[in-house]
Every structure is written in C-alpha cells, then in structure tokens.
C-alpha cells in the first residue's frame, strides 16, 4: 500500500531525511519510533503530499501522494482544526473533501464519533474542547472515510488515558479492516498494544525494521533484587532461567525479585544509541 524509497529532504543546510525507506502493507500497523529530529514528521508530510522530496519516491497504491489523496487519512502532530467550527461541522467538511455525501457522510460521522467518544461533543466548538478532545477530533477527520492508508503523527501526545484507549482501539480496528497504518509515537508500550511491526528512525533514515520479537530477540533482560542493603541489578539473557543461579550467589537477604524482559525502550537504546 505504501512504498517510500530513499527519500531525501533538505531545509536549507539541514538534511531532515537522508535515504528514508519504509513500506507498509494492508492490515499492518507500522510503529515509527525515534527521537525528535529523527525525520518522522518530515516523512509524514511527504507521504501526505504537503511537501515534495528532494530525491526518492513515495507511492500509495502505486500512485504519487497528490493522486492518492482519497486513499489517505492524515492526522498531523499539531492539531490543524478550525476553532470556531463545531465538531460536527469539522467532520462534515473533512468527510465532504474525502468524497462522502449525504447518508454515507452522516453514517460515517456517527460511526467515528462513537468510536472516538465524540458523540456528546458534536455540537461543541473545537476551540473550547480539551486537548484530548481535540486530538480525538483530529484523528476522526483522518479516519472518517476509512482510508486505505492511515498516517498518524504522535496522535496520543499529552492525552488522558481515556483518549489513548479510544484511539488505540480505533487504530487497531482500522488495521483489522484492511488499512495500512503508519503510527509515529514516543510511547513505545502503545505499539505492543497495537501488535505493530517496528521501524526505528535516526538521522533521517530507518535503521532497524521488523517485528518486536525479531528485534528484541538478541537483547538482554534483567533480574532486579531488592535486598536489605539496596537493589542489585543483574543483566540476564533469560531472567527466568538464570534466577536460581543469581539467588545462589547472593549473600544479602532478598526481600523482592523482579524479572524484567527486554522492552521496546531497550531496543531503541540498542539500535539508536548516540
């Protein structure tokens, strides 16, 4: 569905993308992670057709972004909404731009409003909504027309748990419906909830790509012992299997044991260390 190949983008002397390559298939959630400045948002703008690459190519279902707008739903990192419009007016506007009309538009608004907990706010102006409600409204504009490619740039940044749960459920449902999803985030546990494959970006390119199981497989976990004298941390490839040996060699009185398996944070540190 999405093929971005060797993308290069410069802003003056700054090289935001430097050979950025990423592919997303129908039904797949791709978790795009990386520190600020890794190129995630620039990549999203190029895929959305809001900027053109200096080199490289983007194809959505075989078409360039401007010819594939009806197939794309995009929620940028910073909400881009009209504060004086109501939520319902906003959704009608974006739905109409996506080609939805009359009954189909009304049904789509009802569906996405229920999924993203917006039904009670449809008549409220966007400018008076909370941050979480605005985030849900922005995501709704991207998901309203059931796009075949859904591009969400930090959709849960700074939101409340209720908003995060609703968004994750809606994103997983979109993928289950056959959409390819590219989901950029700093909240790595979300990607485990979504069952996402991973793409780790650094310096304007993807430096690691694969399933969480594949990328985490070679990383060590940790055995954490709480003792009367403090904490003891022991790196362990298989914490469960190695626990007995660690306890046998520990002379301090152990009050608590925690087995910590590799996490997505460990992955990022392993492949994108500075």
Short mmCIF file of N, CA, C and O in Angstrom, two decimals, residues 138-228:
data_model
loop_
_atom_site.label_atom_id
_atom_site.label_comp_id
_atom_site.label_asym_id
_atom_site.label_seq_id
_atom_site.Cartn_x
_atom_site.Cartn_y
_atom_site.Cartn_z
N UNK A 138 -9.17 15.45 15.69
CA UNK A 138 -8.20 15.41 14.59
C UNK A 138 -8.08 14.00 14.03
O UNK A 138 -8.07 13.80 12.80
N UNK A 139 -7.99 13.00 14.91
CA UNK A 139 -7.92 11.61 14.43
C UNK A 139 -9.19 11.23 13.68
O UNK A 139 -9.13 10.51 12.67
N UNK A 140 -10.35 11.74 14.13
CA UNK A 140 -11.60 11.42 13.46
C UNK A 140 -11.62 11.95 12.03
O UNK A 140 -12.14 11.29 11.13
N UNK A 141 -11.05 13.13 11.80
CA UNK A 141 -11.01 13.66 10.44
C UNK A 141 -10.18 12.78 9.52
O UNK A 141 -10.46 12.69 8.32
N UNK A 142 -9.17 12.11 10.08
CA UNK A 142 -8.32 11.23 9.28
C UNK A 142 -8.95 9.88 9.03
O UNK A 142 -8.71 9.25 7.99
N UNK A 143 -9.79 9.41 9.96
CA UNK A 143 -10.31 8.05 9.91
C UNK A 143 -11.74 7.99 9.37
O UNK A 143 -12.26 6.90 9.08
N UNK A 144 -12.37 9.12 9.21
CA UNK A 144 -13.79 9.21 8.88
C UNK A 144 -14.16 8.42 7.63
O UNK A 144 -15.16 7.69 7.59
N UNK A 145 -13.35 8.53 6.58
CA UNK A 145 -13.68 7.93 5.28
C UNK A 145 -13.06 6.55 5.08
O UNK A 145 -13.00 6.05 3.97
N UNK A 146 -12.60 5.93 6.17
CA UNK A 146 -11.99 4.61 6.13
C UNK A 146 -10.89 4.55 5.07
O UNK A 146 -10.96 3.77 4.11
N UNK A 147 -9.85 5.35 5.24
CA UNK A 147 -8.78 5.39 4.23
C UNK A 147 -8.03 4.08 4.17
O UNK A 147 -7.96 3.33 5.15
N UNK A 148 -7.42 3.81 3.05
CA UNK A 148 -6.63 2.59 2.90
C UNK A 148 -5.23 2.77 3.47
O UNK A 148 -4.54 1.78 3.75
N UNK A 149 -4.80 4.01 3.63
CA UNK A 149 -3.54 4.31 4.32
C UNK A 149 -3.83 5.35 5.39
O UNK A 149 -4.33 6.44 5.09
N UNK A 150 -3.54 5.02 6.63
CA UNK A 150 -3.79 5.92 7.75
C UNK A 150 -2.45 6.33 8.35
O UNK A 150 -1.66 5.48 8.75
N UNK A 151 -2.22 7.63 8.39
CA UNK A 151 -0.95 8.18 8.84
C UNK A 151 -1.20 9.05 10.07
O UNK A 151 -1.84 10.10 9.97
N UNK A 152 -0.73 8.60 11.22
CA UNK A 152 -0.98 9.29 12.49
C UNK A 152 0.34 9.68 13.12
O UNK A 152 1.16 8.83 13.45
N UNK A 153 0.54 10.99 13.28
CA UNK A 153 1.81 11.51 13.78
C UNK A 153 1.64 11.94 15.24
O UNK A 153 1.03 12.97 15.52
N UNK A 154 2.14 11.13 16.16
CA UNK A 154 2.05 11.38 17.61
C UNK A 154 0.61 11.66 18.04
O UNK A 154 0.32 12.68 18.69
N UNK A 155 -0.34 10.77 17.73
CA UNK A 155 -1.75 11.08 18.00
C UNK A 155 -2.13 11.12 19.47
O UNK A 155 -3.17 11.69 19.82
N UNK A 156 -1.31 10.53 20.35
CA UNK A 156 -1.67 10.49 21.76
C UNK A 156 -0.76 11.36 22.63
O UNK A 156 -0.77 11.22 23.85
N UNK A 157 0.00 12.25 22.01
CA UNK A 157 0.91 13.10 22.79
C UNK A 157 0.13 13.95 23.77
O UNK A 157 -0.73 14.75 23.39
N UNK A 158 0.40 13.77 25.04
CA UNK A 158 -0.19 14.61 26.08
C UNK A 158 -1.65 14.35 26.38
O UNK A 158 -2.30 15.21 27.00
N UNK A 159 -2.20 13.21 25.97
CA UNK A 159 -3.62 12.99 26.17
C UNK A 159 -3.88 12.18 27.44
O UNK A 159 -2.98 11.61 28.04
N UNK A 160 -5.16 12.13 27.83
CA UNK A 160 -5.57 11.39 29.01
C UNK A 160 -5.74 9.91 28.68
O UNK A 160 -5.82 9.52 27.50
N UNK A 161 -5.78 9.04 29.69
CA UNK A 161 -5.89 7.59 29.44
C UNK A 161 -7.13 7.21 28.63
O UNK A 161 -7.06 6.29 27.81
N UNK A 162 -8.24 7.89 28.84
CA UNK A 162 -9.46 7.58 28.09
C UNK A 162 -9.27 7.84 26.60
O UNK A 162 -9.66 7.01 25.76
N UNK A 163 -8.65 8.98 26.27
CA UNK A 163 -8.38 9.30 24.87
C UNK A 163 -7.43 8.29 24.26
O UNK A 163 -7.63 7.82 23.13
N UNK A 164 -6.37 7.95 25.00
CA UNK A 164 -5.39 7.00 24.47
C UNK A 164 -6.06 5.64 24.19
O UNK A 164 -5.84 5.05 23.12
N UNK A 165 -6.87 5.17 25.10
CA UNK A 165 -7.52 3.87 24.90
C UNK A 165 -8.45 3.89 23.69
O UNK A 165 -8.47 2.95 22.89
N UNK A 166 -9.22 4.98 23.54
CA UNK A 166 -10.15 5.07 22.41
C UNK A 166 -9.39 5.12 21.09
O UNK A 166 -9.78 4.46 20.11
N UNK A 167 -8.31 5.87 21.04
CA UNK A 167 -7.54 5.98 19.81
C UNK A 167 -6.89 4.65 19.44
O UNK A 167 -6.91 4.24 18.28
N UNK A 168 -6.31 3.97 20.41
CA UNK A 168 -5.66 2.70 20.12
C UNK A 168 -6.67 1.67 19.61
O UNK A 168 -6.39 0.91 18.68
N UNK A 169 -7.85 1.65 20.23
CA UNK A 169 -8.88 0.71 19.78
C UNK A 169 -9.30 1.02 18.35
O UNK A 169 -9.46 0.10 17.52
N UNK A 170 -9.47 2.30 18.03
CA UNK A 170 -9.89 2.69 16.69
C UNK A 170 -8.80 2.39 15.66
O UNK A 170 -9.09 1.96 14.53
N UNK A 171 -7.55 2.60 16.03
CA UNK A 171 -6.44 2.32 15.10
C UNK A 171 -6.35 0.81 14.83
O UNK A 171 -6.19 0.39 13.67
N UNK A 172 -6.47 0.01 15.87
CA UNK A 172 -6.41 -1.44 15.67
C UNK A 172 -7.57 -1.90 14.78
O UNK A 172 -7.41 -2.77 13.92
N UNK A 173 -8.76 -1.31 14.97
CA UNK A 173 -9.92 -1.67 14.16
C UNK A 173 -9.71 -1.28 12.70
O UNK A 173 -10.12 -2.02 11.79
N UNK A 174 -9.06 -0.12 12.46
CA UNK A 174 -8.79 0.29 11.08
C UNK A 174 -7.86 -0.71 10.39
O UNK A 174 -8.07 -1.06 9.23
N UNK A 175 -6.84 -1.16 11.10
CA UNK A 175 -5.93 -2.15 10.52
C UNK A 175 -6.65 -3.47 10.28
O UNK A 175 -6.46 -4.11 9.24
N UNK A 176 -7.49 -3.87 11.22
CA UNK A 176 -8.25 -5.11 11.05
C UNK A 176 -9.19 -5.03 9.85
O UNK A 176 -9.54 -6.05 9.24
N UNK A 177 -9.59 -3.79 9.51
CA UNK A 177 -10.45 -3.56 8.35
C UNK A 177 -9.66 -3.50 7.04
O UNK A 177 -10.24 -3.30 5.98
N UNK A 178 -8.33 -3.63 7.14
CA UNK A 178 -7.50 -3.70 5.94
C UNK A 178 -6.65 -2.49 5.66
O UNK A 178 -5.91 -2.48 4.67
N UNK A 179 -6.72 -1.47 6.50
CA UNK A 179 -5.91 -0.28 6.27
C UNK A 179 -4.45 -0.55 6.63
O UNK A 179 -4.16 -1.29 7.57
N UNK A 180 -3.55 0.06 5.88
CA UNK A 180 -2.15 0.13 6.29
C UNK A 180 -2.01 1.35 7.19
O UNK A 180 -2.48 2.44 6.84
N UNK A 181 -1.39 1.19 8.34
CA UNK A 181 -1.29 2.27 9.32
C UNK A 181 0.18 2.56 9.61
O UNK A 181 0.94 1.63 9.91
N UNK A 182 0.55 3.83 9.52
CA UNK A 182 1.87 4.26 9.98
C UNK A 182 1.63 5.15 11.20
O UNK A 182 0.95 6.19 11.09
N UNK A 183 2.16 4.74 12.33
CA UNK A 183 1.83 5.34 13.62
C UNK A 183 3.12 5.80 14.28
O UNK A 183 3.91 4.98 14.76
N UNK A 184 3.38 7.10 14.28
CA UNK A 184 4.59 7.59 14.92
C UNK A 184 4.29 7.93 16.38
O UNK A 184 3.24 8.47 16.69
N UNK A 185 5.21 7.58 17.25
CA UNK A 185 4.96 7.77 18.67
C UNK A 185 6.26 7.78 19.46
O UNK A 185 7.28 7.24 19.02
N UNK A 186 6.21 8.40 20.64
CA UNK A 186 7.27 8.27 21.64
C UNK A 186 6.84 7.28 22.73
O UNK A 186 7.65 6.92 23.58
N UNK A 187 5.57 6.86 22.71
CA UNK A 187 5.04 5.99 23.75
C UNK A 187 5.15 4.54 23.27
O UNK A 187 4.22 3.98 22.70
N UNK A 188 6.29 3.94 23.52
CA UNK A 188 6.58 2.63 22.95
C UNK A 188 5.62 1.53 23.40
O UNK A 188 5.30 0.64 22.61
N UNK A 189 5.12 1.51 24.65
CA UNK A 189 4.18 0.44 25.01
C UNK A 189 2.92 0.41 24.15
O UNK A 189 2.29 -0.64 24.02
N UNK A 190 2.54 1.56 23.56
CA UNK A 190 1.37 1.56 22.69
C UNK A 190 1.54 0.60 21.51
O UNK A 190 0.58 -0.02 21.06
N UNK A 191 2.75 0.49 21.03
CA UNK A 191 3.00 -0.35 19.86
C UNK A 191 2.81 -1.82 20.18
O UNK A 191 2.37 -2.60 19.33
N UNK A 192 3.13 -2.20 21.41
CA UNK A 192 2.86 -3.58 21.83
C UNK A 192 1.36 -3.83 21.87
O UNK A 192 0.87 -4.89 21.46
N UNK A 193 0.59 -2.85 22.37
CA UNK A 193 -0.87 -2.99 22.41
C UNK A 193 -1.45 -3.11 21.01
O UNK A 193 -2.44 -3.82 20.79
N UNK A 194 -0.86 -2.42 20.04
CA UNK A 194 -1.36 -2.43 18.67
C UNK A 194 -0.88 -3.64 17.87
O UNK A 194 -1.34 -3.86 16.75
N UNK A 195 0.05 -4.41 18.42
CA UNK A 195 0.63 -5.51 17.67
C UNK A 195 1.40 -5.02 16.45
O UNK A 195 1.38 -5.65 15.39
N UNK A 196 2.08 -3.89 16.61
CA UNK A 196 2.74 -3.23 15.48
C UNK A 196 4.08 -3.88 15.14
O UNK A 196 4.77 -4.39 16.02
N UNK A 197 4.43 -3.83 13.86
CA UNK A 197 5.81 -4.02 13.48
C UNK A 197 6.54 -2.71 13.75
O UNK A 197 5.91 -1.67 13.93
N UNK A 198 7.85 -2.74 13.77
CA UNK A 198 8.62 -1.58 14.21
C UNK A 198 9.53 -1.06 13.13
O UNK A 198 10.11 -1.84 12.36
N UNK A 199 9.64 0.27 13.08
CA UNK A 199 10.63 0.94 12.24
C UNK A 199 11.30 1.99 13.11
O UNK A 199 10.63 2.89 13.63
N UNK A 200 12.60 1.87 13.31
CA UNK A 200 13.34 2.78 14.18
C UNK A 200 14.09 3.77 13.30
O UNK A 200 14.89 3.39 12.44
N UNK A 201 13.81 5.06 13.51
CA UNK A 201 14.41 6.11 12.70
C UNK A 201 15.47 6.86 13.49
O UNK A 201 15.32 7.12 14.68
N UNK A 202 16.54 7.21 12.80
CA UNK A 202 17.59 8.04 13.38
C UNK A 202 18.30 8.75 12.24
O UNK A 202 18.60 8.15 11.20
N UNK A 203 18.54 10.04 12.40
CA UNK A 203 19.32 10.79 11.43
C UNK A 203 18.70 10.82 10.05
O UNK A 203 19.40 10.86 9.04
N UNK A 204 17.36 10.78 9.98
CA UNK A 204 16.69 10.89 8.70
C UNK A 204 16.58 9.62 7.90
O UNK A 204 16.28 9.66 6.70
N UNK A 205 16.77 8.47 8.54
CA UNK A 205 16.61 7.21 7.82
C UNK A 205 16.18 6.13 8.81
O UNK A 205 16.31 6.27 10.04
N UNK A 206 15.62 5.03 8.28
CA UNK A 206 15.23 3.90 9.11
C UNK A 206 16.44 2.99 9.30
O UNK A 206 17.04 2.53 8.32
N UNK A 207 16.78 2.75 10.56
CA UNK A 207 17.99 1.98 10.86
C UNK A 207 17.67 0.57 11.35
O UNK A 207 18.59 -0.26 11.47
N UNK A 208 16.41 0.28 11.66
CA UNK A 208 16.01 -1.07 12.05
C UNK A 208 14.54 -1.27 11.71
O UNK A 208 13.74 -0.35 11.88
N UNK A 209 14.21 -2.45 11.23
CA UNK A 209 12.84 -2.72 10.76
C UNK A 209 12.53 -4.19 11.01
O UNK A 209 13.34 -5.07 10.71
N UNK A 210 11.36 -4.48 11.60
CA UNK A 210 10.98 -5.87 11.82
C UNK A 210 9.92 -6.00 12.88
O UNK A 210 9.38 -5.00 13.38
N UNK A 211 9.62 -7.22 13.27
CA UNK A 211 8.67 -7.45 14.36
C UNK A 211 9.35 -7.19 15.69
O UNK A 211 10.59 -7.22 15.81
N UNK A 212 8.55 -6.96 16.72
CA UNK A 212 9.10 -6.76 18.05
C UNK A 212 9.87 -8.00 18.49
O UNK A 212 10.95 -7.89 19.09
N UNK A 213 9.34 -9.19 18.19
CA UNK A 213 10.02 -10.43 18.60
C UNK A 213 11.39 -10.54 17.95
O UNK A 213 12.38 -10.91 18.59
N UNK A 214 11.47 -10.21 16.66
CA UNK A 214 12.75 -10.32 15.96
C UNK A 214 13.76 -9.32 16.50
O UNK A 214 14.93 -9.65 16.71
N UNK A 215 13.32 -8.08 16.70
CA UNK A 215 14.26 -7.04 17.09
C UNK A 215 14.64 -7.11 18.56
O UNK A 215 15.73 -6.67 18.95
N UNK A 216 13.75 -7.68 19.38
CA UNK A 216 14.06 -7.80 20.81
C UNK A 216 14.79 -9.09 21.14
O UNK A 216 15.32 -9.25 22.24
N UNK A 217 14.83 -10.03 20.18
CA UNK A 217 15.35 -11.36 20.47
C UNK A 217 16.76 -11.40 20.99
O UNK A 217 17.09 -12.24 21.84
N UNK A 218 17.64 -10.53 20.53
CA UNK A 218 19.03 -10.58 20.97
C UNK A 218 19.36 -9.67 22.13
O UNK A 218 20.52 -9.54 22.50
N UNK A 219 18.35 -9.05 22.72
CA UNK A 219 18.61 -8.09 23.80
C UNK A 219 18.48 -8.74 25.16
O UNK A 219 17.60 -9.58 25.38
N UNK A 220 19.34 -8.37 26.10
CA UNK A 220 19.26 -8.96 27.43
C UNK A 220 18.15 -8.34 28.26
O UNK A 220 17.77 -7.19 28.07
N UNK A 221 17.62 -9.17 29.18
CA UNK A 221 16.71 -8.66 30.18
C UNK A 221 17.48 -8.35 31.46
O UNK A 221 18.70 -8.11 31.43
N UNK A 222 16.78 -8.39 32.58
CA UNK A 222 17.42 -8.01 33.83
C UNK A 222 16.72 -8.68 35.00
O UNK A 222 15.50 -8.86 34.99
N UNK A 223 17.52 -9.08 35.98
CA UNK A 223 16.99 -9.55 37.26
C UNK A 223 17.23 -8.45 38.28
O UNK A 223 18.37 -8.01 38.47
N UNK A 224 16.16 -8.00 38.92
CA UNK A 224 16.26 -6.94 39.92
C UNK A 224 15.93 -7.53 41.30
O UNK A 224 14.83 -8.02 41.53
N UNK A 225 16.91 -7.48 42.17
CA UNK A 225 16.75 -7.99 43.53
C UNK A 225 16.68 -6.81 44.49
O UNK A 225 17.56 -5.94 44.49
N UNK A 226 15.63 -6.78 45.32
CA UNK A 226 15.54 -5.79 46.40
C UNK A 226 16.00 -6.47 47.68
O UNK A 226 15.40 -7.46 48.13
N UNK A 227 17.08 -5.96 48.26
CA UNK A 227 17.67 -6.57 49.46
C UNK A 227 17.67 -5.58 50.61
O UNK A 227 17.32 -4.40 50.43
N UNK A 228 18.06 -6.05 51.76
CA UNK A 228 18.15 -5.15 52.93
C UNK A 228 19.19 -4.06 52.71
O UNK A 228 19.14 -3.01 53.34
#
